[in-house]
């Protein structure tokens, strides 16, 4: 795996990264998007654009400029409806006539527990959901898409977002924000669900992969090592939460300040959401409980202490 700081791709230029595969990085770098969103152009004649990216005219022009007269964009695939991945789908479709394919609208694939928590008043962390997104064609788990140049298999991988999909291409997989090399994925309830996230990691781990192409950052050359790390990282976080709760009850924010000792202040709200995701997962496993409903400021305690 390329160490994060060694990933400095040109922004807005189509780079050949494998036979039949090009990548254009969008001009939206940030602490949440790293160098910017990776837009992939798969195929040599019939092109699938995977994750067109944020609403940005420069990026739209860069994608259109990368298509030669002998090529045609035939599919616009969206991994999930975060604002750094999906908004350019509609303008790209208008410019090319290609349909937009995705798992569904912003709340599609949301787990039953998260639907319940929304009904009980759990509010979103405001991570930038593309609420107006509507695909032309909805994709189902296990579905295969074929063109003259490529075959893709849809894998529904909820967790980072309920409608998140990965796309398998032979022994490669476009993992979007589910597995990335430079950071662990954000799981922020009620859009994100950690129980689903872990299940999707284990599902990916059960197959043989050669390489992952993430939504941000460099390709991952050791997919299984990365999946092992991701699962272990989450289990370590869970142990730290249980250990901290063994000293007494606390809110997600209290726990975050005890556990995340060296992260930039700007990332604390996202970290707090991650801790809340763990607390909801632990609540689902009957290991913690809360006296009131589950909200961002709810006080959680170990079950035997309540
Ligand atoms: Zn995302």
mmCIF file of C-alpha atoms and ligand atoms in Angstrom:
data_model
loop_
_atom_site.group_PDB
_atom_site.id
_atom_site.type_symbol
_atom_site.label_atom_id
_atom_site.label_comp_id
_atom_site.label_asym_id
_atom_site.label_seq_id
_atom_site.Cartn_x
_atom_site.Cartn_y
_atom_site.Cartn_z
ATOM 1 C CA UNK A 1 0.000 0.000 0.000
ATOM 2 C CA UNK A 2 1.213 3.492 -0.856
ATOM 3 C CA UNK A 3 1.805 5.538 2.305
ATOM 4 C CA UNK A 4 -0.795 8.326 2.349
ATOM 5 C CA UNK A 5 1.642 11.192 1.866
ATOM 6 C CA UNK A 6 3.052 9.604 -1.302
ATOM 7 C CA UNK A 7 -0.287 9.928 -3.078
ATOM 8 C CA UNK A 8 -0.100 13.173 -5.010
ATOM 9 C CA UNK A 9 -2.016 12.633 -8.237
ATOM 10 C CA UNK A 10 -2.521 15.375 -10.800
ATOM 11 C CA UNK A 11 -5.924 17.004 -10.214
ATOM 12 C CA UNK A 12 -8.320 17.039 -13.157
ATOM 13 C CA UNK A 13 -6.154 14.920 -15.494
ATOM 14 C CA UNK A 14 -7.076 11.407 -16.653
ATOM 15 C CA UNK A 15 -4.332 9.034 -15.474
ATOM 16 C CA UNK A 16 -4.068 5.460 -16.746
ATOM 17 C CA UNK A 17 -3.800 3.335 -13.592
ATOM 18 C CA UNK A 18 -4.441 -0.143 -15.079
ATOM 19 C CA UNK A 19 -5.209 -1.519 -18.550
ATOM 20 C CA UNK A 20 -8.676 -0.221 -19.424
ATOM 21 C CA UNK A 21 -8.899 1.938 -16.318
ATOM 22 C CA UNK A 22 -8.285 5.659 -15.852
ATOM 23 C CA UNK A 23 -8.718 7.878 -12.813
ATOM 24 C CA UNK A 24 -9.438 11.614 -12.603
ATOM 25 C CA UNK A 25 -9.143 13.205 -9.152
ATOM 26 C CA UNK A 26 -11.708 15.957 -8.523
ATOM 27 C CA UNK A 27 -10.605 19.363 -7.174
ATOM 28 C CA UNK A 28 -12.243 18.868 -3.743
ATOM 29 C CA UNK A 29 -9.433 18.049 -1.282
ATOM 30 C CA UNK A 30 -10.310 18.249 2.442
ATOM 31 C CA UNK A 31 -9.700 16.376 5.714
ATOM 32 C CA UNK A 32 -12.743 14.194 4.823
ATOM 33 C CA UNK A 33 -11.960 13.676 1.101
ATOM 34 C CA UNK A 34 -8.122 13.531 1.225
ATOM 35 C CA UNK A 35 -6.684 14.665 -2.170
ATOM 36 C CA UNK A 36 -10.189 14.730 -3.689
ATOM 37 C CA UNK A 37 -12.761 12.267 -5.010
ATOM 38 C CA UNK A 38 -11.484 9.590 -7.400
ATOM 39 C CA UNK A 39 -13.600 9.401 -10.547
ATOM 40 C CA UNK A 40 -12.873 6.195 -12.473
ATOM 41 C CA UNK A 41 -13.304 5.736 -16.218
ATOM 42 C CA UNK A 42 -13.585 2.019 -16.925
ATOM 43 C CA UNK A 43 -13.390 0.679 -20.492
ATOM 44 C CA UNK A 44 -11.698 1.459 -23.792
ATOM 45 C CA UNK A 45 -14.729 1.965 -26.060
ATOM 46 C CA UNK A 46 -17.802 1.830 -23.819
ATOM 47 C CA UNK A 47 -16.947 3.816 -20.732
ATOM 48 C CA UNK A 48 -18.461 3.425 -17.278
ATOM 49 C CA UNK A 49 -17.876 6.497 -15.139
ATOM 50 C CA UNK A 50 -17.711 5.348 -11.532
ATOM 51 C CA UNK A 51 -18.463 8.180 -9.073
ATOM 52 C CA UNK A 52 -18.706 11.332 -11.202
ATOM 53 C CA UNK A 53 -17.978 13.397 -8.091
ATOM 54 C CA UNK A 54 -19.015 16.746 -6.616
ATOM 55 C CA UNK A 55 -20.976 19.443 -8.406
ATOM 56 C CA UNK A 56 -18.040 21.106 -10.138
ATOM 57 C CA UNK A 57 -17.976 22.386 -13.726
ATOM 58 C CA UNK A 58 -14.181 21.988 -14.010
ATOM 59 C CA UNK A 59 -14.457 18.334 -13.073
ATOM 60 C CA UNK A 60 -17.336 17.815 -15.507
ATOM 61 C CA UNK A 61 -15.202 19.350 -18.277
ATOM 62 C CA UNK A 62 -12.249 17.115 -17.296
ATOM 63 C CA UNK A 63 -14.398 13.948 -17.532
ATOM 64 C CA UNK A 64 -15.851 14.968 -20.915
ATOM 65 C CA UNK A 65 -12.387 15.908 -22.242
ATOM 66 C CA UNK A 66 -11.051 12.448 -21.332
ATOM 67 C CA UNK A 67 -13.512 10.729 -23.698
ATOM 68 C CA UNK A 68 -12.000 10.298 -27.176
ATOM 69 C CA UNK A 69 -14.108 10.327 -30.389
ATOM 70 C CA UNK A 70 -13.845 6.507 -30.484
ATOM 71 C CA UNK A 71 -15.292 6.247 -26.960
ATOM 72 C CA UNK A 72 -18.728 6.729 -25.480
ATOM 73 C CA UNK A 73 -19.875 7.037 -21.866
ATOM 74 C CA UNK A 74 -22.562 4.344 -21.563
ATOM 75 C CA UNK A 75 -22.993 4.074 -17.777
ATOM 76 C CA UNK A 76 -22.742 6.555 -14.908
ATOM 77 C CA UNK A 77 -22.388 4.549 -11.698
ATOM 78 C CA UNK A 78 -22.749 6.094 -8.260
ATOM 79 C CA UNK A 79 -21.346 4.245 -5.226
ATOM 80 C CA UNK A 80 -23.371 6.259 -2.695
ATOM 81 C CA UNK A 81 -25.122 9.587 -2.287
ATOM 82 C CA UNK A 82 -22.597 11.709 -0.414
ATOM 83 C CA UNK A 83 -22.066 15.150 -1.936
ATOM 84 C CA UNK A 84 -18.483 14.358 -2.959
ATOM 85 C CA UNK A 85 -19.597 11.373 -5.095
ATOM 86 C CA UNK A 86 -23.027 11.750 -6.686
ATOM 87 C CA UNK A 87 -24.057 15.349 -7.612
ATOM 88 C CA UNK A 88 -22.194 15.455 -10.935
ATOM 89 C CA UNK A 89 -24.138 12.388 -12.138
ATOM 90 C CA UNK A 90 -27.127 14.396 -13.405
ATOM 91 C CA UNK A 91 -25.116 17.022 -15.354
ATOM 92 C CA UNK A 92 -22.887 14.281 -16.805
ATOM 93 C CA UNK A 93 -25.979 12.353 -17.843
ATOM 94 C CA UNK A 94 -27.449 15.491 -19.449
ATOM 95 C CA UNK A 95 -24.195 16.049 -21.356
ATOM 96 C CA UNK A 96 -23.772 12.453 -22.553
ATOM 97 C CA UNK A 97 -27.219 10.840 -22.583
ATOM 98 C CA UNK A 98 -25.882 7.988 -20.414
ATOM 99 C CA UNK A 99 -28.133 6.708 -17.613
ATOM 100 C CA UNK A 100 -27.305 7.074 -13.919
ATOM 101 C CA UNK A 101 -27.239 3.774 -12.029
ATOM 102 C CA UNK A 102 -27.152 3.443 -8.231
ATOM 103 C CA UNK A 103 -28.662 1.485 -5.348
ATOM 104 C CA UNK A 104 -31.271 4.172 -4.784
ATOM 105 C CA UNK A 105 -32.109 7.529 -3.269
ATOM 106 C CA UNK A 106 -30.453 9.001 -0.156
ATOM 107 C CA UNK A 107 -32.333 6.856 2.383
ATOM 108 C CA UNK A 108 -32.407 3.606 0.361
ATOM 109 C CA UNK A 109 -30.857 0.662 2.173
ATOM 110 C CA UNK A 110 -31.155 2.258 5.626
ATOM 111 C CA UNK A 111 -31.249 -0.461 8.279
ATOM 112 C CA UNK A 112 -34.378 -1.172 10.341
ATOM 113 C CA UNK A 113 -32.692 -0.008 13.554
ATOM 114 C CA UNK A 114 -31.639 3.291 11.962
ATOM 115 C CA UNK A 115 -35.141 3.827 10.549
ATOM 116 C CA UNK A 116 -36.445 3.293 14.081
ATOM 117 C CA UNK A 117 -33.929 5.698 15.589
ATOM 118 C CA UNK A 118 -34.864 8.364 13.028
ATOM 119 C CA UNK A 119 -38.517 7.925 14.002
ATOM 120 C CA UNK A 120 -37.476 8.359 17.643
ATOM 121 C CA UNK A 121 -35.684 11.614 16.766
ATOM 122 C CA UNK A 122 -32.026 10.718 16.034
ATOM 123 C CA UNK A 123 -30.737 13.474 13.784
ATOM 124 C CA UNK A 124 -28.114 13.237 11.060
ATOM 125 C CA UNK A 125 -24.517 14.345 11.566
ATOM 126 C CA UNK A 126 -24.741 16.593 8.507
ATOM 127 C CA UNK A 127 -22.054 14.827 6.469
ATOM 128 C CA UNK A 128 -23.383 16.139 3.186
ATOM 129 C CA UNK A 129 -26.091 13.900 1.793
ATOM 130 C CA UNK A 130 -27.262 14.418 -1.801
ATOM 131 C CA UNK A 131 -30.936 14.403 -0.800
ATOM 132 C CA UNK A 132 -32.241 15.186 -4.304
ATOM 133 C CA UNK A 133 -30.440 12.277 -5.970
ATOM 134 C CA UNK A 134 -32.614 9.963 -8.077
ATOM 135 C CA UNK A 135 -30.980 7.327 -10.310
ATOM 136 C CA UNK A 136 -32.444 6.395 -13.703
ATOM 137 C CA UNK A 137 -31.847 2.741 -12.922
ATOM 138 C CA UNK A 138 -31.705 1.187 -9.451
ATOM 139 C CA UNK A 139 -29.232 -1.615 -8.882
ATOM 140 C CA UNK A 140 -29.710 -4.702 -6.741
ATOM 141 C CA UNK A 141 -27.133 -6.691 -4.818
ATOM 142 C CA UNK A 142 -25.574 -9.372 -7.019
ATOM 143 C CA UNK A 143 -26.651 -7.740 -10.282
ATOM 144 C CA UNK A 144 -24.184 -7.892 -13.189
ATOM 145 C CA UNK A 145 -23.616 -5.088 -15.658
ATOM 146 C CA UNK A 146 -21.970 -5.871 -18.974
ATOM 147 C CA UNK A 147 -20.496 -3.860 -21.814
ATOM 148 C CA UNK A 148 -18.208 -4.736 -24.721
ATOM 149 C CA UNK A 149 -15.230 -3.935 -22.481
ATOM 150 C CA UNK A 150 -16.077 -4.981 -18.942
ATOM 151 C CA UNK A 151 -18.359 -6.809 -16.523
ATOM 152 C CA UNK A 152 -19.178 -5.391 -13.113
ATOM 153 C CA UNK A 153 -20.914 -7.101 -10.204
ATOM 154 C CA UNK A 154 -22.882 -4.982 -7.765
ATOM 155 C CA UNK A 155 -22.180 -5.649 -4.086
ATOM 156 C CA UNK A 156 -24.480 -3.863 -1.674
ATOM 157 C CA UNK A 157 -22.168 -2.816 1.173
ATOM 158 C CA UNK A 158 -24.191 -0.655 3.583
ATOM 159 C CA UNK A 159 -22.464 0.801 6.639
ATOM 160 C CA UNK A 160 -20.799 4.046 5.563
ATOM 161 C CA UNK A 161 -24.193 4.839 4.033
ATOM 162 C CA UNK A 162 -27.226 2.555 3.577
ATOM 163 C CA UNK A 163 -27.146 2.865 -0.204
ATOM 164 C CA UNK A 164 -23.396 2.223 -0.551
ATOM 165 C CA UNK A 165 -22.315 -0.268 -3.197
ATOM 166 C CA UNK A 166 -18.950 -1.678 -4.183
ATOM 167 C CA UNK A 167 -18.402 -2.804 -7.766
ATOM 168 C CA UNK A 168 -16.408 -5.973 -8.464
ATOM 169 C CA UNK A 169 -14.426 -6.000 -11.716
ATOM 170 C CA UNK A 170 -12.742 -9.400 -12.093
ATOM 171 C CA UNK A 171 -10.407 -9.607 -9.055
ATOM 172 C CA UNK A 172 -10.501 -5.845 -8.546
ATOM 173 C CA UNK A 173 -13.124 -3.971 -6.576
ATOM 174 C CA UNK A 174 -14.180 -0.341 -6.610
ATOM 175 C CA UNK A 175 -14.684 0.080 -2.885
ATOM 176 C CA UNK A 176 -15.605 3.799 -2.799
ATOM 177 C CA UNK A 177 -15.770 4.937 0.855
ATOM 178 C CA UNK A 178 -16.202 1.463 2.338
ATOM 179 C CA UNK A 179 -12.498 0.551 2.261
ATOM 180 C CA UNK A 180 -9.844 3.212 1.752
ATOM 181 C CA UNK A 181 -6.099 3.085 2.301
ATOM 182 C CA UNK A 182 -5.520 6.530 3.801
ATOM 183 C CA UNK A 183 -8.190 6.464 6.536
ATOM 184 C CA UNK A 184 -10.856 4.283 8.086
ATOM 185 C CA UNK A 185 -14.380 4.986 6.825
ATOM 186 C CA UNK A 186 -16.714 7.342 8.612
ATOM 187 C CA UNK A 187 -19.775 5.602 10.037
ATOM 188 C CA UNK A 188 -22.221 8.231 11.254
ATOM 189 C CA UNK A 189 -25.711 7.201 12.401
ATOM 190 C CA UNK A 190 -28.444 7.266 11.243
ATOM 191 C CA UNK A 191 -26.982 7.350 7.706
ATOM 192 C CA UNK A 192 -24.204 4.981 8.713
ATOM 193 C CA UNK A 193 -24.655 1.695 10.570
ATOM 194 C CA UNK A 194 -21.662 -0.030 12.146
ATOM 195 C CA UNK A 195 -23.328 -3.445 12.425
ATOM 196 C CA UNK A 196 -23.930 -3.341 8.656
ATOM 197 C CA UNK A 197 -20.440 -1.964 8.044
ATOM 198 C CA UNK A 198 -18.743 -4.862 9.842
ATOM 199 C CA UNK A 199 -20.940 -7.403 8.039
ATOM 200 C CA UNK A 200 -20.000 -5.844 4.680
ATOM 201 C CA UNK A 201 -16.278 -5.963 5.593
ATOM 202 C CA UNK A 202 -16.544 -9.660 6.437
ATOM 203 C CA UNK A 203 -18.437 -10.296 3.220
ATOM 204 C CA UNK A 204 -15.666 -8.685 1.164
ATOM 205 C CA UNK A 205 -13.072 -10.584 3.145
ATOM 206 C CA UNK A 206 -14.657 -13.900 2.113
ATOM 207 C CA UNK A 207 -13.658 -13.349 -1.539
ATOM 208 C CA UNK A 208 -10.259 -13.320 -3.249
ATOM 209 C CA UNK A 209 -9.214 -9.855 -4.375
ATOM 210 C CA UNK A 210 -6.172 -8.536 -6.203
ATOM 211 C CA UNK A 211 -6.662 -4.818 -5.735
ATOM 212 C CA UNK A 212 -9.147 -2.282 -4.370
ATOM 213 C CA UNK A 213 -9.779 1.053 -6.059
ATOM 214 C CA UNK A 214 -11.129 3.376 -3.343
ATOM 215 C CA UNK A 215 -13.168 6.570 -3.624
ATOM 216 C CA UNK A 216 -10.293 8.588 -2.160
ATOM 217 C CA UNK A 217 -6.564 7.867 -2.134
ATOM 218 C CA UNK A 218 -4.280 5.376 -3.868
ATOM 219 C CA UNK A 219 -5.177 1.837 -4.990
ATOM 220 C CA UNK A 220 -4.906 -0.756 -2.226
ATOM 221 C CA UNK A 221 -2.546 -3.541 -3.315
ATOM 222 C CA UNK A 222 -3.133 -5.756 -0.264
ATOM 223 C CA UNK A 223 -6.921 -5.736 0.068
ATOM 224 C CA UNK A 224 -7.100 -8.541 2.624
ATOM 225 C CA UNK A 225 -4.480 -6.969 4.864
ATOM 226 C CA UNK A 226 -6.431 -3.727 4.722
ATOM 227 C CA UNK A 227 -9.730 -5.477 5.539
ATOM 228 C CA UNK A 228 -8.062 -7.264 8.465
ATOM 229 C CA UNK A 229 -6.771 -3.904 9.694
ATOM 230 C CA UNK A 230 -10.156 -2.239 9.293
ATOM 231 C CA UNK A 231 -11.969 -4.949 11.267
ATOM 232 C CA UNK A 232 -9.244 -5.051 13.955
ATOM 233 C CA UNK A 233 -9.303 -1.240 14.178
ATOM 234 C CA UNK A 234 -13.049 -1.291 14.854
ATOM 235 C CA UNK A 235 -12.745 -4.073 17.430
ATOM 236 C CA UNK A 236 -9.967 -2.131 19.159
ATOM 237 C CA UNK A 237 -12.196 0.952 19.225
ATOM 238 C CA UNK A 238 -15.017 -1.157 20.680
ATOM 239 C CA UNK A 239 -12.709 -2.458 23.447
ATOM 240 C CA UNK A 240 -11.582 1.099 24.243
ATOM 241 C CA UNK A 241 -15.213 2.220 24.533
ATOM 242 C CA UNK A 242 -16.114 -0.692 26.814
ATOM 243 C CA UNK A 243 -12.984 -0.087 28.905
ATOM 244 C CA UNK A 244 -13.853 3.621 29.302
ATOM 245 C CA UNK A 245 -17.481 2.811 30.131
ATOM 246 C CA UNK A 246 -16.271 0.381 32.826
ATOM 247 C CA UNK A 247 -15.170 3.500 34.748
ATOM 248 C CA UNK A 248 -18.639 5.038 34.508
ATOM 249 C CA UNK A 249 -21.376 6.135 32.110
ATOM 250 C CA UNK A 250 -20.800 8.845 29.509
ATOM 251 C CA UNK A 251 -21.990 10.461 26.312
ATOM 252 C CA UNK A 252 -20.428 9.812 22.905
ATOM 253 C CA UNK A 253 -18.578 13.140 23.274
ATOM 254 C CA UNK A 254 -17.219 12.200 26.756
ATOM 255 C CA UNK A 255 -15.952 8.901 25.407
ATOM 256 C CA UNK A 256 -14.448 10.537 22.324
ATOM 257 C CA UNK A 257 -12.386 12.961 24.403
ATOM 258 C CA UNK A 258 -11.017 10.021 26.436
ATOM 259 C CA UNK A 259 -10.278 7.783 23.451
ATOM 260 C CA UNK A 260 -9.243 10.065 20.576
ATOM 261 C CA UNK A 261 -6.335 11.850 22.220
ATOM 262 C CA UNK A 262 -4.425 13.128 19.206
ATOM 263 C CA UNK A 263 -6.820 13.991 16.398
ATOM 264 C CA UNK A 264 -7.234 17.503 14.947
ATOM 265 C CA UNK A 265 -10.026 19.432 16.686
ATOM 266 C CA UNK A 266 -11.928 19.802 13.401
ATOM 267 C CA UNK A 267 -12.377 16.021 13.197
ATOM 268 C CA UNK A 268 -13.826 15.658 16.726
ATOM 269 C CA UNK A 269 -17.510 15.864 15.626
ATOM 270 C CA UNK A 270 -16.922 13.079 13.080
ATOM 271 C CA UNK A 271 -15.097 11.012 15.721
ATOM 272 C CA UNK A 272 -18.019 11.530 18.126
ATOM 273 C CA UNK A 273 -20.368 10.198 15.447
ATOM 274 C CA UNK A 274 -18.096 7.175 15.013
ATOM 275 C CA UNK A 275 -18.292 6.512 18.767
ATOM 276 C CA UNK A 276 -22.084 6.858 18.635
ATOM 277 C CA UNK A 277 -22.081 4.258 15.829
ATOM 278 C CA UNK A 278 -20.228 1.869 18.158
ATOM 279 C CA UNK A 279 -22.597 2.609 21.043
ATOM 280 C CA UNK A 280 -25.625 1.821 18.860
ATOM 281 C CA UNK A 281 -23.946 -1.385 17.686
ATOM 282 C CA UNK A 282 -23.190 -2.334 21.321
ATOM 283 C CA UNK A 283 -26.768 -1.416 22.283
ATOM 284 C CA UNK A 284 -27.987 -3.778 19.532
ATOM 285 C CA UNK A 285 -25.798 -6.504 21.077
ATOM 286 C CA UNK A 286 -27.297 -5.715 24.554
ATOM 287 C CA UNK A 287 -23.874 -4.747 25.933
ATOM 288 C CA UNK A 288 -24.701 -1.119 26.763
ATOM 289 C CA UNK A 289 -27.860 0.751 27.589
ATOM 290 C CA UNK A 290 -29.100 4.273 27.905
ATOM 291 C CA UNK A 291 -31.679 5.698 30.274
ATOM 292 C CA UNK A 292 -33.375 7.898 27.646
ATOM 293 C CA UNK A 293 -33.582 7.466 23.865
ATOM 294 C CA UNK A 294 -30.547 7.138 21.625
ATOM 295 C CA UNK A 295 -29.384 10.621 20.587
ATOM 296 C CA UNK A 296 -26.019 12.230 20.048
ATOM 297 C CA UNK A 297 -26.005 13.514 23.674
ATOM 298 C CA UNK A 298 -27.523 10.418 25.318
ATOM 299 C CA UNK A 299 -25.674 8.976 28.331
ATOM 300 C CA UNK A 300 -24.623 5.350 27.829
ATOM 301 C CA UNK A 301 -23.533 2.863 30.456
ATOM 302 C CA UNK A 302 -22.463 -0.757 30.556
ATOM 303 C CA UNK A 303 -25.511 -2.941 30.820
ATOM 304 C CA UNK A 304 -24.623 -4.531 34.151
ATOM 305 C CA UNK A 305 -24.035 -1.081 35.702
ATOM 306 C CA UNK A 306 -27.473 0.278 34.786
HETATM 307 ZN ZN1 LIG B 1 -18.968 8.951 1.505
#
